[in-house]
XYZ file of C-alpha atoms in Angstrom:
400
model
C 24.392 55.867 72.250
C 25.002 52.959 74.605
C 26.388 54.553 77.756
C 27.428 51.339 79.441
C 31.085 51.819 80.294
C 31.150 55.430 79.000
C 34.195 56.931 80.704
C 32.884 60.033 82.434
C 34.534 62.635 84.628
C 32.375 65.074 86.587
C 34.093 68.145 87.997
C 32.459 69.418 91.183
C 30.508 67.675 93.953
C 27.701 70.191 94.288
C 24.012 69.571 93.610
C 24.413 69.438 89.836
C 27.585 67.356 89.827
C 26.310 64.715 92.238
C 22.961 64.526 90.426
C 24.402 64.086 86.942
C 26.880 61.541 88.299
C 24.018 59.403 89.647
C 21.887 59.923 86.521
C 24.714 58.741 84.255
C 25.838 55.899 86.507
C 22.307 54.512 86.730
C 22.321 54.357 82.934
C 25.539 52.344 82.987
C 28.255 54.970 82.624
C 31.608 54.567 84.362
C 31.608 57.785 86.432
C 34.348 59.402 88.485
C 33.591 62.625 90.316
C 36.448 65.010 91.132
C 36.073 67.338 94.125
C 38.794 69.680 95.332
C 37.645 69.755 98.970
C 38.815 67.222 101.539
C 35.221 66.229 102.291
C 31.828 66.640 100.674
C 30.407 69.340 102.884
C 28.225 72.372 102.363
C 27.942 75.689 104.123
C 24.963 75.950 106.409
C 22.038 77.386 104.503
C 18.671 76.384 103.147
C 17.245 76.091 99.678
C 13.935 75.406 97.998
C 13.137 72.436 95.789
C 10.122 73.332 93.663
C 8.042 70.682 91.835
C 10.143 70.805 88.665
C 13.247 69.919 90.671
C 11.518 67.382 92.905
C 10.358 65.481 89.800
C 14.010 64.729 89.015
C 14.799 63.528 92.533
C 11.731 61.302 92.455
C 12.683 59.827 89.076
C 16.195 59.075 90.339
C 14.850 57.216 93.375
C 15.660 59.958 95.876
C 12.207 61.386 96.537
C 11.671 59.532 99.813
C 15.073 60.579 101.075
C 14.281 64.213 100.314
C 10.916 63.970 102.068
C 12.645 62.557 105.150
C 15.020 65.515 105.588
C 12.897 68.422 104.342
C 9.877 70.490 105.304
C 6.973 70.260 102.822
C 6.038 73.795 101.820
C 2.406 74.778 102.295
C 2.333 78.427 101.254
C 4.211 81.548 100.215
C 3.262 84.627 102.210
C 4.118 88.087 100.851
C 4.147 90.686 103.628
C 4.663 94.395 104.009
C 7.958 95.159 105.723
C 6.172 96.596 108.773
C 3.978 93.503 109.050
C 0.644 92.437 107.649
C 0.081 89.889 104.905
C -0.321 91.189 101.359
C -0.799 87.933 99.472
C -0.848 84.230 100.342
C -0.141 81.660 97.652
C -1.524 78.288 98.674
C 0.932 75.686 97.400
C -1.605 72.921 97.960
C -3.107 74.156 94.709
C -0.114 72.577 92.958
C -1.977 69.336 92.271
C 0.102 66.179 92.688
C 3.231 68.307 92.934
C 5.597 68.728 95.856
C 7.500 71.766 97.065
C 10.136 71.366 99.793
C 12.405 73.446 102.033
C 15.669 71.669 102.811
C 19.021 72.391 104.405
C 21.634 72.434 101.662
C 23.938 70.136 103.628
C 21.166 67.534 103.960
C 20.517 67.605 100.213
C 24.229 67.262 99.451
C 24.469 64.304 101.843
C 21.625 62.378 100.233
C 22.895 63.134 96.709
C 26.392 61.949 97.649
C 24.988 58.742 99.107
C 22.842 58.301 96.004
C 25.858 58.758 93.730
C 27.929 56.227 95.638
C 25.038 53.768 95.712
C 24.891 54.000 91.891
C 28.589 53.159 91.631
C 30.103 56.634 91.253
C 33.704 56.929 92.453
C 34.063 60.178 94.396
C 37.657 61.354 94.608
C 38.377 64.154 97.083
C 41.312 66.578 97.212
C 41.325 66.645 93.402
C 41.842 70.222 92.236
C 41.292 70.591 88.494
C 43.402 73.351 86.972
C 42.075 73.092 83.393
C 39.757 71.174 81.108
C 40.739 70.558 77.501
C 37.999 69.529 75.052
C 38.958 66.631 72.801
C 38.880 64.251 71.361
C 39.693 62.908 73.784
C 38.561 65.391 76.424
C 41.050 65.742 79.256
C 41.386 67.355 82.642
C 44.678 68.573 84.019
C 45.090 68.452 87.782
C 46.991 70.994 89.854
C 49.427 68.160 90.616
C 50.275 67.977 86.909
C 48.468 64.682 86.341
C 46.132 64.334 83.352
C 42.966 62.260 83.023
C 41.092 61.484 79.812
C 37.425 60.625 79.335
C 34.716 60.123 76.733
C 32.649 62.767 78.531
C 33.621 65.530 80.959
C 30.931 67.482 82.798
C 31.901 70.854 84.248
C 29.582 71.195 87.249
C 31.988 73.475 89.080
C 29.788 76.517 89.580
C 30.314 80.228 89.145
C 34.075 79.984 88.837
C 34.081 77.042 86.441
C 37.407 76.164 84.830
C 35.573 74.914 81.712
C 33.264 77.842 80.997
C 36.020 80.303 79.925
C 37.551 77.609 77.706
C 34.272 77.418 75.786
C 33.144 81.047 76.045
C 36.107 83.263 76.853
C 36.504 85.312 80.046
C 33.379 85.831 82.115
C 31.898 89.328 82.223
C 29.474 89.450 85.149
C 28.366 92.806 86.523
C 27.424 93.873 90.024
C 23.665 94.389 90.268
C 23.898 96.920 93.083
C 22.415 94.376 95.467
C 23.902 92.338 98.286
C 22.453 89.437 100.228
C 22.988 88.189 103.747
C 22.103 84.646 104.717
C 21.872 82.887 108.043
C 20.241 79.933 109.772
C 18.530 80.825 113.040
C 16.266 79.127 115.596
C 12.590 79.269 114.676
C 11.949 81.958 117.276
C 8.257 82.472 116.485
C 7.360 78.894 115.601
C 6.762 79.864 111.969
C 4.850 77.264 109.983
C 5.682 75.505 106.730
C 5.683 78.571 104.533
C 8.086 80.981 102.915
C 7.600 84.522 104.193
C 8.758 87.466 102.109
C 8.889 90.812 103.934
C 8.936 93.537 101.256
C 10.295 97.009 101.954
C 11.861 100.019 100.229
C 15.037 98.854 98.441
C 15.092 95.668 100.533
C 13.343 92.389 101.188
C 13.792 89.443 103.524
C 12.883 85.783 102.929
C 12.497 83.169 105.662
C 11.346 79.556 105.697
C 11.686 76.555 108.058
C 14.309 73.797 107.978
C 14.881 70.491 109.774
C 11.431 69.688 111.182
C 10.759 73.388 111.629
C 13.369 73.821 114.368
C 15.318 76.378 112.337
C 14.685 79.116 109.822
C 16.666 79.930 106.730
C 17.024 83.675 106.403
C 18.035 85.593 103.254
C 18.002 89.391 103.324
C 18.633 91.468 100.191
C 19.464 95.171 100.037
C 20.068 97.547 97.148
C 23.210 99.550 97.803
C 26.114 101.157 96.003
C 28.844 99.532 98.115
C 30.329 96.610 96.211
C 30.659 93.157 97.774
C 32.480 90.105 96.473
C 30.594 87.278 94.794
C 31.396 84.679 97.413
C 29.248 82.716 99.820
C 32.124 82.170 102.219
C 32.692 85.747 103.401
C 31.336 86.671 106.815
C 29.708 89.870 108.010
C 28.751 91.381 111.352
C 25.129 90.619 112.363
C 24.937 94.223 113.569
C 25.349 95.415 109.979
C 22.432 93.231 108.915
C 20.240 94.462 111.754
C 21.095 98.083 110.982
C 20.154 97.639 107.311
C 16.684 96.369 108.278
C 16.146 98.390 111.463
C 12.844 99.896 110.270
C 11.233 96.519 109.535
C 8.388 95.365 111.757
C 8.542 93.330 114.988
C 8.315 89.901 113.326
C 11.289 90.624 111.061
C 13.301 92.211 113.857
C 12.829 89.185 116.121
C 14.359 87.010 113.413
C 17.217 89.444 112.881
C 17.898 89.594 116.622
C 18.395 85.807 116.574
C 21.236 85.998 114.022
C 24.629 85.193 115.544
C 26.580 84.346 112.365
C 25.861 85.683 108.904
C 27.367 85.471 105.439
C 27.335 88.283 102.900
C 27.682 88.052 99.145
C 27.358 90.433 96.247
C 24.762 89.616 93.607
C 26.139 89.633 90.075
C 24.329 89.123 86.785
C 25.953 86.588 84.466
C 24.921 85.946 80.892
C 23.793 82.429 80.043
C 26.723 80.715 78.356
C 26.635 80.961 74.573
C 28.452 77.647 74.119
C 27.657 74.805 76.519
C 29.936 72.119 75.106
C 32.738 71.170 72.750
C 34.879 68.117 72.192
C 33.115 65.907 74.708
C 33.143 68.491 77.528
C 29.919 70.131 78.698
C 28.712 72.656 81.254
C 25.975 72.116 83.818
C 24.130 74.236 86.402
C 25.701 77.493 87.560
C 28.685 76.873 85.295
C 26.323 77.376 82.333
C 23.625 79.698 83.671
C 24.177 81.357 87.064
C 20.929 82.862 88.268
C 20.027 85.443 90.875
C 18.120 84.024 93.870
C 14.815 85.798 93.212
C 12.998 82.752 91.794
C 14.619 80.180 94.144
C 15.555 78.041 91.140
C 19.306 77.439 91.391
C 19.043 73.905 92.773
C 16.060 72.874 90.665
C 17.676 74.108 87.460
C 20.802 72.057 88.220
C 18.613 68.995 88.795
C 16.820 69.566 85.494
C 20.164 69.923 83.706
C 21.467 66.704 85.220
C 18.528 64.660 84.007
C 18.475 66.148 80.501
C 22.231 65.795 79.970
C 22.229 62.138 81.001
C 19.090 61.332 79.018
C 20.310 63.183 75.911
C 23.651 61.406 75.843
C 22.005 58.033 76.444
C 19.458 58.506 73.645
C 21.792 59.960 70.993
C 24.208 58.377 68.570
C 27.282 60.026 70.060
C 28.426 62.172 72.949
C 28.628 65.195 70.642
C 25.055 64.724 69.402
C 23.850 64.134 72.937
C 25.454 67.354 74.178
C 23.954 69.234 71.212
C 20.542 67.914 72.181
C 21.144 68.806 75.824
C 21.918 72.439 74.981
C 18.960 72.696 72.600
C 16.620 71.390 75.290
C 17.997 73.553 78.094
C 19.264 76.895 76.782
C 15.918 78.600 76.121
C 14.455 77.537 79.466
C 17.618 78.583 81.288
C 17.432 82.062 79.749
C 13.766 82.387 80.653
C 14.397 81.465 84.298
C 17.492 83.681 84.562
C 15.620 86.633 83.044
C 12.603 86.081 85.308
C 14.832 86.009 88.387
C 16.715 89.110 87.287
C 13.473 91.021 86.810
C 11.822 89.931 90.041
C 13.645 91.892 92.754
C 12.184 95.309 91.948
C 8.691 93.966 92.710
C 9.751 93.449 96.325
C 11.661 96.741 96.637
C 9.118 99.439 95.735
C 10.281 102.595 97.494
C 7.621 105.166 96.563
C 4.966 104.814 99.256
C 1.818 105.424 97.155
C 3.030 103.058 94.437
C 3.889 100.365 96.976
C 0.494 100.649 98.652
C -1.294 100.496 95.297
C 0.716 97.464 94.221
C 0.000 95.688 97.491
C -3.708 96.489 97.170
C -3.754 94.900 93.720
C -2.031 91.791 95.069
C -4.562 91.518 97.907
C -7.432 91.875 95.445
C -5.993 89.273 93.105
C -5.436 86.833 95.949
C -8.992 87.298 97.197
C -10.816 87.252 93.857
C -8.747 84.948 91.644
C -6.255 82.867 93.646
C -6.098 80.243 90.875
C -4.975 82.887 88.415
C -2.236 84.037 90.799
C -0.894 80.486 91.019
C -1.238 79.978 87.265
C 1.477 82.596 86.749
C 3.996 79.978 87.856
C 2.678 77.047 85.827
C 5.372 77.501 83.158
C 7.984 77.025 85.869
C 6.594 74.407 88.223
C 4.716 72.221 85.712
C 7.839 71.651 83.623
C 8.825 68.008 84.149
C 11.975 67.083 82.239
C 11.552 63.418 83.219
C 8.198 63.005 81.507
C 7.165 60.817 84.419
C 10.000 58.341 83.845
C 11.459 56.307 86.705
C 15.178 55.635 86.523
C 15.625 53.934 89.899
C 13.609 52.462 92.715
C 13.398 54.648 95.812
C 16.210 54.438 98.318
C 15.134 53.784 101.875
C 14.262 56.942 103.755
C 16.229 58.100 106.733
C 18.561 60.803 107.878
C 21.817 60.854 105.887
């Protein structure tokens, strides 16, 4: 359908919300983005943009901006928790594809600037209390005000106000795993690679940010003690160091550099059964929250943003466009969510002989058939929802 002037409300100024706002606005939609915070900010942490996500940024004219604020990834190094490399995946084998490490705040900044540049109106301090599918679709604000639109996109994350309207109450379950995350100085001068230290019931991921001056650190532990599903709760760095005290010197040096750390419980959520109704649709974590073990949260939101905007623009109505969007995205979302959910145990082998045998097989595979090891991820990284399309000319590079 012609989207020029399509009245659109996007709820949530995260990665998915800002991306879909730009993607729709560039196609001519009249987009207002509602964010409950007083400023578009993001907690300090890193994330990975794999080639499937970068393709969307490039198509929306933001590739150069991302390159300017990120570290291009060269490899993934799997290591035993005491030290010693088990397997190295050379990301240069991803022909004509780009993989980046970026601080989440830097990505949010460039997406916000990109949305504004496309004509999106970003309204802060706008807390949405409910979304009512239409026609016409409406949002009700905590102030009591109501706003109507031809299209409402719920990009408001794990605690989406729209998801339960479409699917009933959420029923996530605690996986028995918690994760700490921190940003630390790059104490060892680690290069442009993601390092995964694998140990019994635990693993730790680190990779560089901001010209390599810092490291993003995520440490995951299996444990019975429950923790809330919230990125904002803090923990004592001593608790993190105690949980990984038997890791090798390289890991301990990183842990010793932690001065502030967040802790969150990892919960498994089902992919939403219903993604839209009455002109209101879900996007990103609101539709398919995923565990962090494939590093795909940001890239999946970017894929969603492109497909939703393209589907609406190429269909005869908003309803048909949202149908097409769900048909194109639901199967892939389930595959990625399932792959992430099944990945942690591979890093957490606790039985010594089994762990040593598994690591030996990885070393052999990396030495004998490195192309085959990389080919395991082709289904994920080679998926380009843009089909090589270009929606906008690149914005000038620079630091947001």
